[in-house]
GROMACS .gro file of C-alpha atoms in nm:
model
  340
    1MET     CA    1  -0.001   0.000   0.002
    2GLY     CA    2   0.159   0.327  -0.109
    3GLY     CA    3   0.210   0.566   0.174
    4ARG     CA    4   0.093   0.345   0.452
    5SER     CA    5   0.165   0.462   0.804
    6ALA     CA    6   0.385   0.293   1.053
    7ALA     CA    7   0.079   0.234   1.262
    8LEU     CA    8  -0.086   0.030   0.991
    9ILE     CA    9   0.232  -0.175   0.947
   10LEU     CA   10   0.210  -0.249   1.318
   11LEU     CA   11  -0.155  -0.356   1.278
   12ALA     CA   12  -0.035  -0.598   1.004
   13ALA     CA   13   0.235  -0.711   1.246
   14LEU     CA   14  -0.035  -0.790   1.503
   15LEU     CA   15  -0.201  -1.026   1.265
   16SER     CA   16   0.123  -1.193   1.156
   17SER     CA   17   0.245  -1.216   1.510
   18LEU     CA   18  -0.051  -1.406   1.639
   19VAL     CA   19  -0.120  -1.608   1.317
   20ALA     CA   20   0.198  -1.668   1.136
   21ARG     CA   21   0.489  -1.648   1.369
   22SER     CA   22   0.353  -1.717   1.715
   23ALA     CA   23   0.452  -2.063   1.824
   24ALA     CA   24   0.218  -2.354   1.905
   25LEU     CA   25   0.160  -2.716   1.896
   26PRO     CA   26   0.091  -2.935   1.581
   27ALA     CA   27  -0.262  -2.894   1.440
   28GLY     CA   28  -0.512  -3.109   1.622
   29SER     CA   29  -0.299  -3.143   1.942
   30ALA     CA   30  -0.365  -2.806   2.122
   31THR     CA   31  -0.262  -2.822   2.486
   32THR     CA   32  -0.506  -2.679   2.730
   33ALA     CA   33  -0.386  -2.432   2.990
   34ALA     CA   34  -0.478  -2.675   3.263
   35GLY     CA   35  -0.292  -2.961   3.103
   36ALA     CA   36   0.015  -2.743   3.046
   37ALA     CA   37   0.009  -2.631   3.402
   38ALA     CA   38  -0.020  -2.976   3.540
   39GLY     CA   39   0.259  -3.130   3.334
   40PRO     CA   40   0.620  -3.141   3.461
   41ALA     CA   41   0.869  -2.892   3.335
   42ALA     CA   42   1.041  -3.031   3.025
   43ARG     CA   43   1.417  -3.050   3.013
   44VAL     CA   44   1.551  -2.795   2.773
   45PRO     CA   45   1.875  -2.890   2.593
   46GLN     CA   46   2.150  -2.665   2.718
   47GLN     CA   47   2.336  -2.638   2.387
   48LEU     CA   48   2.199  -2.633   2.035
   49ASP     CA   49   2.425  -2.744   1.759
   50GLU     CA   50   2.522  -2.471   1.517
   51ILE     CA   51   2.357  -2.521   1.175
   52ALA     CA   52   2.628  -2.561   0.919
   53ILE     CA   53   2.490  -2.525   0.561
   54ILE     CA   54   2.780  -2.425   0.341
   55GLY     CA   55   2.756  -2.287  -0.008
   56GLU     CA   56   2.460  -2.185  -0.221
   57ARG     CA   57   2.139  -2.384  -0.170
   58PRO     CA   58   1.847  -2.408  -0.405
   59GLY     CA   59   1.559  -2.463  -0.166
   60PRO     CA   60   1.264  -2.672  -0.277
   61ARG     CA   61   1.159  -2.720  -0.634
   62LEU     CA   62   0.863  -2.515  -0.757
   63TRP     CA   63   0.508  -2.630  -0.793
   64ARG     CA   64   0.349  -2.565  -1.133
   65VAL     CA   65  -0.030  -2.494  -1.134
   66SER     CA   66  -0.190  -2.463  -1.477
   67LYS     CA   67  -0.511  -2.447  -1.669
   68GLY     CA   68  -0.485  -2.449  -2.046
   69ASP     CA   69  -0.177  -2.239  -2.144
   70HIS     CA   70  -0.182  -2.029  -1.823
   71VAL     CA   71   0.076  -2.118  -1.554
   72LEU     CA   72   0.130  -2.017  -1.194
   73TRP     CA   73   0.466  -2.107  -1.037
   74LEU     CA   74   0.453  -2.150  -0.659
   75LEU     CA   75   0.752  -2.130  -0.424
   76GLY     CA   76   0.710  -2.273  -0.070
   77THR     CA   77   0.901  -2.059   0.174
   78LEU     CA   78   1.021  -2.139   0.524
   79ASN     CA   79   1.062  -1.884   0.805
   80HIS     CA   80   1.336  -2.035   1.007
   81LEU     CA   81   1.653  -2.080   0.809
   82PRO     CA   82   2.020  -2.044   0.909
   83LYS     CA   83   2.128  -1.681   0.936
   84ARG     CA   84   2.430  -1.714   0.714
   85MET     CA   85   2.285  -1.949   0.452
   86THR     CA   86   2.333  -1.828   0.091
   87TRP     CA   87   2.021  -1.908  -0.103
   88ARG     CA   88   1.998  -1.905  -0.480
   89SER     CA   89   1.779  -2.096  -0.721
   90SER     CA   90   1.821  -2.096  -1.098
   91GLU     CA   91   1.470  -2.248  -1.121
   92VAL     CA   92   1.319  -1.950  -0.935
   93ASP     CA   93   1.525  -1.709  -1.144
   94ALA     CA   94   1.414  -1.859  -1.473
   95ALA     CA   95   1.041  -1.882  -1.373
   96LEU     CA   96   1.044  -1.525  -1.239
   97ALA     CA   97   1.206  -1.388  -1.554
   98ASP     CA   98   0.921  -1.534  -1.755
   99SER     CA   99   0.647  -1.406  -1.524
  100GLN     CA  100   0.420  -1.115  -1.574
  101GLN     CA  101   0.347  -1.059  -1.197
  102LEU     CA  102   0.474  -1.177  -0.857
  103LEU     CA  103   0.224  -1.241  -0.575
  104THR     CA  104   0.373  -1.216  -0.222
  105SER     CA  105   0.245  -1.446   0.056
  106GLY     CA  106   0.135  -1.167   0.294
  107PRO     CA  107  -0.135  -0.905   0.243
  108SER     CA  108  -0.103  -0.530   0.215
  109VAL     CA  109  -0.313  -0.362   0.485
  110SER     CA  110  -0.517  -0.053   0.403
  111ALA     CA  111  -0.727   0.179   0.611
  112SER     CA  112  -0.862   0.530   0.563
  113ILE     CA  113  -0.709   0.723   0.852
  114GLY     CA  114  -0.525   1.052   0.877
  115PRO     CA  115  -0.192   1.129   1.040
  116ILE     CA  116  -0.347   1.220   1.381
  117ALA     CA  117  -0.542   0.896   1.389
  118ALA     CA  118  -0.230   0.711   1.284
  119ILE     CA  119  -0.042   0.841   1.591
  120ARG     CA  120  -0.329   0.749   1.818
  121LEU     CA  121  -0.336   0.402   1.666
  122TYR     CA  122   0.040   0.368   1.731
  123VAL     CA  123  -0.011   0.451   2.096
  124GLN     CA  124  -0.308   0.216   2.113
  125TRP     CA  125  -0.102  -0.062   1.962
  126HIS     CA  126   0.148  -0.037   2.240
  127ARG     CA  127  -0.115  -0.031   2.505
  128ALA     CA  128  -0.283  -0.339   2.358
  129GLN     CA  129   0.033  -0.539   2.422
  130LYS     CA  130   0.037  -0.473   2.797
  131ASN     CA  131  -0.152  -0.667   3.058
  132PRO     CA  132  -0.449  -0.477   3.193
  133ASP     CA  133  -0.441  -0.314   3.544
  134ARG     CA  134  -0.055  -0.328   3.527
  135LEU     CA  135  -0.058  -0.686   3.648
  136ARG     CA  136   0.247  -0.897   3.573
  137LEU     CA  137   0.254  -1.209   3.374
  138ASP     CA  138   0.256  -1.441   3.669
  139ALA     CA  139  -0.084  -1.308   3.771
  140TRP     CA  140  -0.242  -1.475   3.469
  141LEU     CA  141  -0.043  -1.803   3.433
  142PRO     CA  142  -0.074  -2.123   3.644
  143ALA     CA  143   0.228  -2.146   3.867
  144PRO     CA  144   0.383  -2.457   3.697
  145LEU     CA  145   0.351  -2.298   3.356
  146TYR     CA  146   0.502  -1.970   3.477
  147ALA     CA  147   0.792  -2.169   3.631
  148ARG     CA  148   0.865  -2.328   3.286
  149PHE     CA  149   0.841  -1.984   3.123
  150GLU     CA  150   1.094  -1.846   3.372
  151VAL     CA  151   1.338  -2.121   3.292
  152LEU     CA  152   1.325  -2.038   2.919
  153LYS     CA  153   1.330  -1.662   2.988
  154ALA     CA  154   1.646  -1.699   3.195
  155ARG     CA  155   1.808  -1.884   2.909
  156PHE     CA  156   1.688  -1.698   2.604
  157ASP     CA  157   1.585  -1.349   2.727
  158PRO     CA  158   1.777  -1.277   3.049
  159GLY     CA  159   1.742  -0.941   3.210
  160ASP     CA  160   1.426  -0.849   3.012
  161ASN     CA  161   1.189  -0.744   3.289
  162SER     CA  162   0.954  -0.569   3.046
  163ILE     CA  163   0.837  -0.910   2.908
  164GLU     CA  164   0.657  -0.957   3.246
  165GLU     CA  165   0.429  -0.663   3.152
  166LEU     CA  166   0.308  -0.813   2.828
  167ARG     CA  167  -0.010  -1.006   2.760
  168PRO     CA  168   0.060  -1.383   2.730
  169SER     CA  169   0.050  -1.394   2.351
  170PHE     CA  170   0.298  -1.100   2.308
  171ALA     CA  171   0.525  -1.242   2.578
  172ALA     CA  172   0.514  -1.577   2.389
  173LEU     CA  173   0.608  -1.408   2.066
  174ARG     CA  174   0.904  -1.225   2.221
  175LEU     CA  175   1.043  -1.532   2.395
  176TYR     CA  176   0.992  -1.740   2.079
  177GLU     CA  177   1.187  -1.495   1.860
  178HIS     CA  178   1.477  -1.492   2.111
  179ALA     CA  179   1.484  -1.868   2.115
  180VAL     CA  180   1.494  -1.891   1.733
  181GLU     CA  181   1.774  -1.635   1.733
  182ALA     CA  182   1.970  -1.847   1.985
  183ALA     CA  183   1.924  -2.153   1.761
  184GLY     CA  184   2.111  -1.965   1.485
  185MET     CA  185   1.809  -1.908   1.264
  186THR     CA  186   1.626  -1.615   1.123
  187ALA     CA  187   1.286  -1.536   1.273
  188HIS     CA  188   1.148  -1.394   0.950
  189ASP     CA  189   1.095  -1.491   0.588
  190GLU     CA  190   1.421  -1.376   0.428
  191VAL     CA  191   1.368  -1.601   0.123
  192GLU     CA  192   1.053  -1.404   0.029
  193GLN     CA  193   1.246  -1.078   0.062
  194ALA     CA  194   1.516  -1.224  -0.165
  195VAL     CA  195   1.263  -1.313  -0.433
  196ILE     CA  196   1.102  -0.967  -0.407
  197SER     CA  197   1.440  -0.811  -0.460
  198LEU     CA  198   1.503  -1.029  -0.760
  199ALA     CA  199   1.159  -0.938  -0.901
  200LYS     CA  200   1.246  -0.570  -0.867
  201ARG     CA  201   1.574  -0.611  -1.048
  202ARG     CA  202   1.394  -0.786  -1.328
  203LYS     CA  203   1.115  -0.525  -1.326
  204VAL     CA  204   0.848  -0.784  -1.259
  205PRO     CA  205   0.537  -0.612  -1.105
  206ILE     CA  206   0.481  -0.709  -0.747
  207LEU     CA  207   0.132  -0.775  -0.627
  208ARG     CA  208   0.005  -0.803  -0.269
  209ALA     CA  209  -0.341  -0.923  -0.176
  210MET     CA  210  -0.530  -0.630  -0.026
  211LEU     CA  211  -0.670  -0.645   0.328
  212LYS     CA  212  -0.896  -0.353   0.406
  213VAL     CA  213  -0.939  -0.262   0.780
  214ASP     CA  214  -1.250  -0.040   0.817
  215ASP     CA  215  -1.191   0.033   1.185
  216PRO     CA  216  -0.839  -0.057   1.304
  217SER     CA  217  -0.888   0.117   1.630
  218GLY     CA  218  -1.202  -0.080   1.701
  219ALA     CA  219  -1.022  -0.404   1.616
  220LEU     CA  220  -0.746  -0.323   1.868
  221LYS     CA  221  -1.004  -0.226   2.127
  222GLU     CA  222  -1.161  -0.568   2.094
  223VAL     CA  223  -0.825  -0.734   2.146
  224SER     CA  224  -0.745  -0.515   2.440
  225ALA     CA  225  -1.083  -0.600   2.598
  226LEU     CA  226  -1.018  -0.967   2.592
  227PRO     CA  227  -0.911  -1.114   2.931
  228PRO     CA  228  -0.545  -1.232   2.914
  229THR     CA  229  -0.659  -1.572   3.038
  230VAL     CA  230  -0.784  -1.655   2.685
  231GLU     CA  231  -0.421  -1.631   2.564
  232VAL     CA  232  -0.268  -1.867   2.819
  233ASP     CA  233  -0.297  -2.168   2.588
  234CYS     CA  234  -0.105  -1.981   2.328
  235LEU     CA  235   0.182  -1.912   2.567
  236ALA     CA  236   0.168  -2.269   2.695
  237ALA     CA  237   0.199  -2.404   2.342
  238THR     CA  238   0.493  -2.168   2.280
  239VAL     CA  239   0.673  -2.288   2.587
  240ALA     CA  240   0.616  -2.648   2.477
  241ARG     CA  241   0.754  -2.576   2.135
  242ILE     CA  242   1.067  -2.410   2.261
  243GLU     CA  243   1.124  -2.694   2.503
  244THR     CA  244   1.090  -2.965   2.236
  245ASP     CA  245   1.106  -2.838   1.885
  246LEU     CA  246   1.424  -2.636   1.833
  247PRO     CA  247   1.633  -2.934   1.705
  248SER     CA  248   1.351  -3.034   1.468
  249MET     CA  249   1.335  -2.674   1.356
  250GLN     CA  250   1.699  -2.701   1.257
  251GLU     CA  251   1.632  -3.028   1.075
  252ARG     CA  252   1.347  -2.865   0.880
  253ALA     CA  253   1.586  -2.585   0.780
  254ARG     CA  254   1.842  -2.838   0.651
  255ALA     CA  255   1.573  -3.020   0.450
  256TRP     CA  256   1.441  -2.703   0.295
  257ALA     CA  257   1.790  -2.581   0.206
  258VAL     CA  258   1.859  -2.891  -0.004
  259GLY     CA  259   1.513  -2.913  -0.153
  260ASP     CA  260   1.411  -3.234   0.036
  261VAL     CA  261   1.037  -3.190   0.028
  262ASP     CA  262   0.975  -3.555   0.120
  263ARG     CA  263   1.178  -3.498   0.436
  264LEU     CA  264   0.971  -3.187   0.514
  265ARG     CA  265   0.651  -3.387   0.470
  266ALA     CA  266   0.784  -3.654   0.714
  267LEU     CA  267   0.896  -3.412   0.985
  268PRO     CA  268   0.628  -3.297   1.232
  269TYR     CA  269   0.552  -2.927   1.191
  270PRO     CA  270   0.413  -2.742   1.492
  271ASN     CA  271   0.143  -2.526   1.340
  272GLN     CA  272   0.056  -2.235   1.572
  273ARG     CA  273  -0.291  -2.157   1.435
  274GLU     CA  274  -0.488  -2.421   1.621
  275VAL     CA  275  -0.397  -2.268   1.954
  276CYS     CA  276  -0.341  -1.898   1.890
  277ILE     CA  277  -0.624  -1.846   1.646
  278SER     CA  278  -0.859  -1.964   1.925
  279ALA     CA  279  -0.752  -1.663   2.130
  280LEU     CA  280  -0.803  -1.433   1.827
  281SER     CA  281  -1.144  -1.589   1.759
  282ASN     CA  282  -1.275  -1.429   2.076
  283SER     CA  283  -1.248  -1.098   1.896
  284PRO     CA  284  -1.492  -1.117   1.601
  285ARG     CA  285  -1.322  -0.835   1.413
  286MET     CA  286  -0.980  -0.989   1.433
  287LYS     CA  287  -1.107  -1.335   1.338
  288ALA     CA  288  -1.276  -1.177   1.030
  289LEU     CA  289  -0.951  -1.000   0.937
  290VAL     CA  290  -0.751  -1.324   0.961
  291ASP     CA  291  -1.005  -1.510   0.748
  292SER     CA  292  -1.017  -1.225   0.492
  293ALA     CA  293  -0.635  -1.229   0.460
  294ALA     CA  294  -0.634  -1.595   0.357
  295GLN     CA  295  -0.929  -1.553   0.119
  296ALA     CA  296  -0.763  -1.249  -0.037
  297TRP     CA  297  -0.454  -1.447  -0.131
  298SER     CA  298  -0.652  -1.728  -0.285
  299GLY     CA  299  -0.863  -1.486  -0.488
  300GLU     CA  300  -0.549  -1.307  -0.618
  301ALA     CA  301  -0.375  -1.636  -0.708
  302GLU     CA  302  -0.676  -1.750  -0.917
  303SER     CA  303  -0.699  -1.408  -1.077
  304LEU     CA  304  -0.330  -1.429  -1.179
  305LEU     CA  305  -0.394  -1.763  -1.344
  306SER     CA  306  -0.691  -1.622  -1.527
  307ARG     CA  307  -0.532  -1.309  -1.677
  308ASN     CA  308  -0.153  -1.390  -1.713
  309ARG     CA  309   0.014  -1.643  -1.926
  310VAL     CA  310   0.282  -1.695  -1.653
  311SER     CA  311   0.282  -1.573  -1.296
  312PHE     CA  312   0.476  -1.642  -0.980
  313ALA     CA  313   0.354  -1.658  -0.621
  314MET     CA  314   0.484  -1.749  -0.276
  315ARG     CA  315   0.328  -1.919   0.024
  316PRO     CA  316   0.468  -2.078   0.340
  317ILE     CA  317   0.568  -2.436   0.237
  318TYR     CA  318   0.369  -2.604   0.517
  319ASP     CA  319   0.053  -2.417   0.398
  320LEU     CA  320   0.113  -2.573   0.055
  321LEU     CA  321   0.167  -2.923   0.205
  322GLU     CA  322  -0.157  -2.915   0.411
  323SER     CA  323  -0.426  -3.157   0.298
  324ASP     CA  324  -0.674  -2.865   0.268
  325GLY     CA  325  -0.414  -2.607   0.161
  326PRO     CA  326  -0.388  -2.400  -0.158
  327LEU     CA  327  -0.252  -2.690  -0.374
  328ALA     CA  328  -0.539  -2.915  -0.263
  329ARG     CA  329  -0.790  -2.641  -0.347
  330PHE     CA  330  -0.636  -2.585  -0.689
  331ARG     CA  331  -0.669  -2.961  -0.760
  332ALA     CA  332  -1.029  -2.966  -0.641
  333GLU     CA  333  -1.110  -2.679  -0.878
  334GLY     CA  334  -0.974  -2.858  -1.181
  335TYR     CA  335  -0.627  -2.706  -1.211
  336LEU     CA  336  -0.335  -2.930  -1.297
  337VAL     CA  337  -0.081  -2.929  -1.014
  338GLN     CA  338   0.269  -3.064  -1.073
  339GLY     CA  339   0.567  -3.052  -0.837
  340PRO     CA  340   0.769  -3.219  -0.566
   0.00000   0.00000   0.00000
């Protein structure tokens, strides 16, 4: 969105924080707060091996979605990759060079607000992250869960007293990103940024699905009004993932780097949405925005296939591998899907 304010970027970050990058358990295995509180503290490995992926790596092969002579190339991206990994794919380069448009995986957020409202929204965003009534995090968490959180905080985020002032979901996100950093991996999708940069060099038009927010302040008010107790499961799932999944996260990074999609399919993937979406779902406006973001991408992808001879799009690879994900929907609608 041209000229979007910093506040609107932050609103988009709120969506991605709770939906795309917040940690949780595998789909269908959400841990309840009571269950997480009752379980014993898991032993966290004291040392994570450094990921050593030397030289340029191609990442996974592309999927080819087609109907007639119209083609959409799809790249499955992965957030957590080694920080110093050099990524380059001749297949991506060739497909992008032939493409008329590139569709990114995330939406562009738009709202009709002026500069004064943007400043107020920025302030509101920061307030929304804090626990109400200035209560600290331990006031909302069962004691055994808080003890597990404290162990991880001491290891991955020592000296950060401000995390204790955050709502459970925001505390979970901060701790998770520090843990990913300590594991030697990036917390964000650098592959997507690399493809966008390549598209700009090749002068391929970049398209983002549009997500219109009619009342961003009202959406944040709904989130702020939720009791922090509804977010406890999200934090419990985050703690469980940090305790158990960091080595697997590194293994997924290795598999992605060498294009081993079969290995990615075989490795368990802790999908955060089953737990953290349930907290968002208590805010009708935020749930509607999350649903709209997914629908907007699907609509734009189909539109690309309809109007362009060749297009290129990106989506998180585990979204593509889901049994009800975009590739499955393309097949159900009669498109030919080929790929790894």
